[in-house]
Coordinates of C-alpha atoms in Angstrom, one line a residue:
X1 CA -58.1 -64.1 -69.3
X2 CA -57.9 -60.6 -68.1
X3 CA -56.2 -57.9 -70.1
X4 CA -55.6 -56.1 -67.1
X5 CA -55.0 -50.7 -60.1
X6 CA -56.9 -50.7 -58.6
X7 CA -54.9 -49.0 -60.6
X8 CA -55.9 -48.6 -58.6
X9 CA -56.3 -50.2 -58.7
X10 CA -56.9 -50.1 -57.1
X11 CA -54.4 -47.1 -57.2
X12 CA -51.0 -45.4 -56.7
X13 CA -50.4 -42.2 -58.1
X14 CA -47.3 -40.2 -59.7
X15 CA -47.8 -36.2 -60.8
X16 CA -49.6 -35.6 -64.3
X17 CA -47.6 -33.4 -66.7
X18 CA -49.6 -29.9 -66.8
X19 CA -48.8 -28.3 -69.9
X20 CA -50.0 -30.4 -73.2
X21 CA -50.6 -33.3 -71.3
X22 CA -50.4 -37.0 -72.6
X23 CA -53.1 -38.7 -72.0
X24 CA -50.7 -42.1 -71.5
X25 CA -48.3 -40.5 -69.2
X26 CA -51.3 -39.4 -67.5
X27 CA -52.5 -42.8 -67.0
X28 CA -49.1 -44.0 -65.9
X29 CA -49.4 -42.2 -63.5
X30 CA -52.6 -43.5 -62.2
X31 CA -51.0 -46.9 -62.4
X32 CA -50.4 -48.6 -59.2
X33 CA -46.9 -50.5 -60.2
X34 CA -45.4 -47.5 -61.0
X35 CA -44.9 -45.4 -58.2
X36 CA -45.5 -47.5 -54.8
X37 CA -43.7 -50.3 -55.3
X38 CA -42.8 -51.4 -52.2
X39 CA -45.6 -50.9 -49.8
X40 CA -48.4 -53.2 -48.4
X41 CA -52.0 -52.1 -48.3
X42 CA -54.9 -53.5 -45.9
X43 CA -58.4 -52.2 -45.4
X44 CA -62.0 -53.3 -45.7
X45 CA -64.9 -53.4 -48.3
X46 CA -67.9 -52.1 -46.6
X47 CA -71.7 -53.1 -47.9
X48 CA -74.8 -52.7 -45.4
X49 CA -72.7 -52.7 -42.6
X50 CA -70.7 -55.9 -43.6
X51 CA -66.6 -55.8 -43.8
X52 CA -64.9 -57.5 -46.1
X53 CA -60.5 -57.3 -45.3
X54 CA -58.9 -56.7 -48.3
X55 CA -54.9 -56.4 -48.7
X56 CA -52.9 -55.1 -51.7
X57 CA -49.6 -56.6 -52.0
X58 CA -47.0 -54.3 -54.5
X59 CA -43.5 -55.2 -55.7
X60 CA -43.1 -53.4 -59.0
X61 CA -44.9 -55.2 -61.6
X62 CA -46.6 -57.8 -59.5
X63 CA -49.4 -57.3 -57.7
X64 CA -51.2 -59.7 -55.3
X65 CA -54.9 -59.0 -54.1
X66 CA -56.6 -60.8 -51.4
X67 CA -59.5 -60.7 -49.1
X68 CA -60.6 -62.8 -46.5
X69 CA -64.3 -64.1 -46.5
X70 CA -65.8 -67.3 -45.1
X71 CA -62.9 -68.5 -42.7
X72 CA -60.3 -68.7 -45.8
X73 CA -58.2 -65.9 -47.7
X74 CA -58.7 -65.7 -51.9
X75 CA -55.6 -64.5 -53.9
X76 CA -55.0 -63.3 -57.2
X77 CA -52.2 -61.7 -59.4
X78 CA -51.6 -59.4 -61.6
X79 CA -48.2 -59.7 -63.6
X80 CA -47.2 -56.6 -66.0
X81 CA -44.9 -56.9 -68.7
X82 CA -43.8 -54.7 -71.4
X83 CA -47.2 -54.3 -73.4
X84 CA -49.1 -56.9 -71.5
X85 CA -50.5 -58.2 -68.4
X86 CA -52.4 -61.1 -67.0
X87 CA -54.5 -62.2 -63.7
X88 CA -53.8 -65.5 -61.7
X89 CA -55.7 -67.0 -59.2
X90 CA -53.6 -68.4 -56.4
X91 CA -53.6 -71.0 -54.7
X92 CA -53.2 -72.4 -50.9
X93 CA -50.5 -73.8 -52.0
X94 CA -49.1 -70.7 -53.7
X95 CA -49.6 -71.8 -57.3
X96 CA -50.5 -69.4 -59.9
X97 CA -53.6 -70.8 -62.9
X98 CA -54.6 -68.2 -65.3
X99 CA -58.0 -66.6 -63.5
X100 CA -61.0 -68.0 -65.2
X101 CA -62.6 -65.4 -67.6
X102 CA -66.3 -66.4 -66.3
X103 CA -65.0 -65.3 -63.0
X104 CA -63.7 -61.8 -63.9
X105 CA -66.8 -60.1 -63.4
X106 CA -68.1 -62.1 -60.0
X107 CA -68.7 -59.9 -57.1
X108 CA -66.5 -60.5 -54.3
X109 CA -67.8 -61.2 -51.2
X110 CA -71.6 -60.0 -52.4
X111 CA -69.9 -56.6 -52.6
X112 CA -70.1 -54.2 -55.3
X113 CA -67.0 -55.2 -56.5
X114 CA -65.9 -57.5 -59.4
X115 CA -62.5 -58.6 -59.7
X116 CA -62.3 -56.6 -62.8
X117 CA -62.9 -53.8 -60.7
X118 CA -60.8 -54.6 -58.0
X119 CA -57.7 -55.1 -60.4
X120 CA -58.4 -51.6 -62.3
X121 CA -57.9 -53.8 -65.3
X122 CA -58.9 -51.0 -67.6
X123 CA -56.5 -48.7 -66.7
X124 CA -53.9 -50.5 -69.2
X125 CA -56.2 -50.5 -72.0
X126 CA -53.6 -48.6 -74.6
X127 CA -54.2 -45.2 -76.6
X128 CA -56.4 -43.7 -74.1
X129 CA -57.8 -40.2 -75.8
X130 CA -58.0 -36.9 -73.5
X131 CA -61.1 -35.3 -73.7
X132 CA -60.6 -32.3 -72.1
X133 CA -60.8 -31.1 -68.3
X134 CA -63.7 -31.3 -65.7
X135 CA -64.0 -30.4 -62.4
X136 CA -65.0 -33.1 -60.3
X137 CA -65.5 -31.8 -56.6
X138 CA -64.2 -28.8 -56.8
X139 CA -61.0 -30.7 -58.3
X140 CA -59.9 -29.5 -61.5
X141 CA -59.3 -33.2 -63.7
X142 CA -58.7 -34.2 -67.0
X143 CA -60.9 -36.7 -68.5
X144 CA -59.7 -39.5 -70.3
X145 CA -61.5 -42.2 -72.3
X146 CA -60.7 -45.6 -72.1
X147 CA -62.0 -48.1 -74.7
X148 CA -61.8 -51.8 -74.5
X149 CA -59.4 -53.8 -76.6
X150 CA -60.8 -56.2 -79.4
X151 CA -60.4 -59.6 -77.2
X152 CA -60.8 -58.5 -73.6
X153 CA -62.6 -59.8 -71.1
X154 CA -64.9 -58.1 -68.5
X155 CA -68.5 -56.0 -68.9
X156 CA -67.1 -52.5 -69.7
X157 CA -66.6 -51.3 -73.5
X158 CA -65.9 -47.6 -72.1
X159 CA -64.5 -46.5 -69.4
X160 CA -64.0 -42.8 -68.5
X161 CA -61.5 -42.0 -66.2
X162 CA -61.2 -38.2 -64.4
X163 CA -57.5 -37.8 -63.3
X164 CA -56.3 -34.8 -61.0
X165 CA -54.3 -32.4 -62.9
X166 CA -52.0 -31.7 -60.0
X167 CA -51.7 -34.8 -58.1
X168 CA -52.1 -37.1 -60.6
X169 CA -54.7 -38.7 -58.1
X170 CA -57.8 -40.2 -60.1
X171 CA -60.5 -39.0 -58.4
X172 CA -63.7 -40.6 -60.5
X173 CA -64.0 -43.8 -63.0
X174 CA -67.4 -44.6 -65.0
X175 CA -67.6 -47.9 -66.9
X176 CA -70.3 -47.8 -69.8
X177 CA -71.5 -50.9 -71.5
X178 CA -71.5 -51.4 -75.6
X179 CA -75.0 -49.5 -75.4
X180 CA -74.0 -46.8 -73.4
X181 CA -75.2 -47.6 -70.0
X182 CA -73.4 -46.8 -66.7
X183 CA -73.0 -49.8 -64.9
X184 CA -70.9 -49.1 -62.1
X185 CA -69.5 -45.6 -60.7
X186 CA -66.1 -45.2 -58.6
X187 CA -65.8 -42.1 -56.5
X188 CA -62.8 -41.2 -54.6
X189 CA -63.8 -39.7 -51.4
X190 CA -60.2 -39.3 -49.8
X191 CA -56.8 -39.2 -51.1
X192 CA -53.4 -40.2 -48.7
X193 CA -49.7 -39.1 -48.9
X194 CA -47.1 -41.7 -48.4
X195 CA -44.1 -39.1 -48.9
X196 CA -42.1 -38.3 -51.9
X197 CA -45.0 -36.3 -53.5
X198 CA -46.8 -39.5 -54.1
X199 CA -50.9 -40.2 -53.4
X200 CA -52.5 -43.4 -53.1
X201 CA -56.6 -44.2 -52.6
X202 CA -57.4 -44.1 -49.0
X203 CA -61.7 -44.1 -49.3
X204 CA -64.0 -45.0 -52.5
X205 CA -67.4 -45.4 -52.9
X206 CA -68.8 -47.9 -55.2
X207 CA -72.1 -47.2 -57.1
X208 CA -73.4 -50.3 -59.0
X209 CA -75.9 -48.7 -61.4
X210 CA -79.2 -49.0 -63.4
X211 CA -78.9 -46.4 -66.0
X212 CA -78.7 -42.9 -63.4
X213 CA -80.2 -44.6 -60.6
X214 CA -77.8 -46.8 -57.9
X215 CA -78.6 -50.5 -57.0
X216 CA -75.9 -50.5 -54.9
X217 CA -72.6 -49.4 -52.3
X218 CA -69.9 -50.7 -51.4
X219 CA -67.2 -48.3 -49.5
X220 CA -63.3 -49.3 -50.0
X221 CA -61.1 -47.9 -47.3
X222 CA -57.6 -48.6 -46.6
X223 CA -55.4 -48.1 -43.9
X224 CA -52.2 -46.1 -43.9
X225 CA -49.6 -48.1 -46.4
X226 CA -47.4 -50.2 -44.5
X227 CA -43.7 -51.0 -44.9
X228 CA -42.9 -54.0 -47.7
X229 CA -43.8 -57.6 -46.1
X230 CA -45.8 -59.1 -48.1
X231 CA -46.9 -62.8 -48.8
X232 CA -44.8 -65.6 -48.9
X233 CA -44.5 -66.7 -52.9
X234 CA -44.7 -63.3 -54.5
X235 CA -42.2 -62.6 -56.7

């Protein structure tokens, strides 16, 4: 089961405090649930020149993912409560099963991707510790380690998250196995304003890696967020 935005997920973003920052507020910020909680997001995974539709579907603490591959649409949700959170897969039929734990770190769609990446499970791992601030392209960030909770699924044991000190954006994740390896890179290439002094991910490249060398890309782009819609059976 996942201990679970994207995210950002996935992936919405509120303003970082500036002086003596909190390294939880920060990442509250970077949560997706918090701040756009009423828009729809649609866009495309992109690997050697194949597109994958993906579509974000937020309403406060629930958040449906989906992408279409093969003919047919695959759902899952994310439901946050106070100190927890858990993945579903849904079904046709709208019917929620917890999500398998073997399946959390699948790629989706032969993408670069996992579902534990796609759900930005790791950015509610608690006491995340501040470690200072780095530029990341040209960006002044902080940097915040994440580590993973006794019991959770997925391949990452650290994660390091770089968060924009003004717009709360995060612009760069690394996830680090138990020995230290990199095995996958996020990098935000391009940011979007939906009003109301609140960013969301527009473009992201995704590095799957072999220690500093990459085995693979996937790009994640979405469109302009639209207005609330969403599926039928999200609640």
């Amino acid at each position: 089961m996942l201990r679970a935005l994207f995210a950002t997920t996935i992936l919405a973003i509120a303003s970082a405090a500036a002086q003596n920052p909190d390294p939880a507020k920060i990442m509250e910020g970077t949560r997706i649930a918090t701040t756009l909680q009423q828009s729809d997001l649609h866009g495309n995974l992109s690997k050697n020149g194949t597109k994958t539709p993906v579509h974000l579907f937020l309403r406060g603490k629930d958040i449906q993912f989906a992408y279409d591959s093969g003919g047919t649409t695959q759902r899952f949700h994310l439901r946050l409560g106070d100190g927890k959170y858990d993945l579903f897969d849904v079904g046709a039929d709208g019917k929620t099963t917890i999500f398998p734990a073997s399946k959390l770190t699948s790629p989706i769609a032969g993408t670069d991707l996992t579902y534990e990446d796609l759900s930005f499970q790791f950015f509610y791992w608690p006491d995340p510790k501040l470690e200072g601030t780095e530029s990341v392209g040209g960006q002044e960030c902080y940097k915040i380690r994440l580590n993973k909770p006794a019991g959770s699924g997925g391949r990452y044991a650290v994660v390091y998250v770089w968060v924009h000190t003004k717009q709360g954006a995060f612009m760069r994740v690394r996830g680090f196995d138990k020995s230290g390896a990199m095995l996958k890179e996020f990098q935000v290439d391009e940011i979007m304003s939906v009003g109301n002094g609140v960013y969301t991910l527009k473009k992201m490249t995704v590095s799957s890696m072999a220690g500093d060398r990459r085995t693979g890309v996937t790009t994640l782009l979405f469109d302009k967020p639209q207005d609330a819609g969403g599926p039928k059976g999200l609640r």
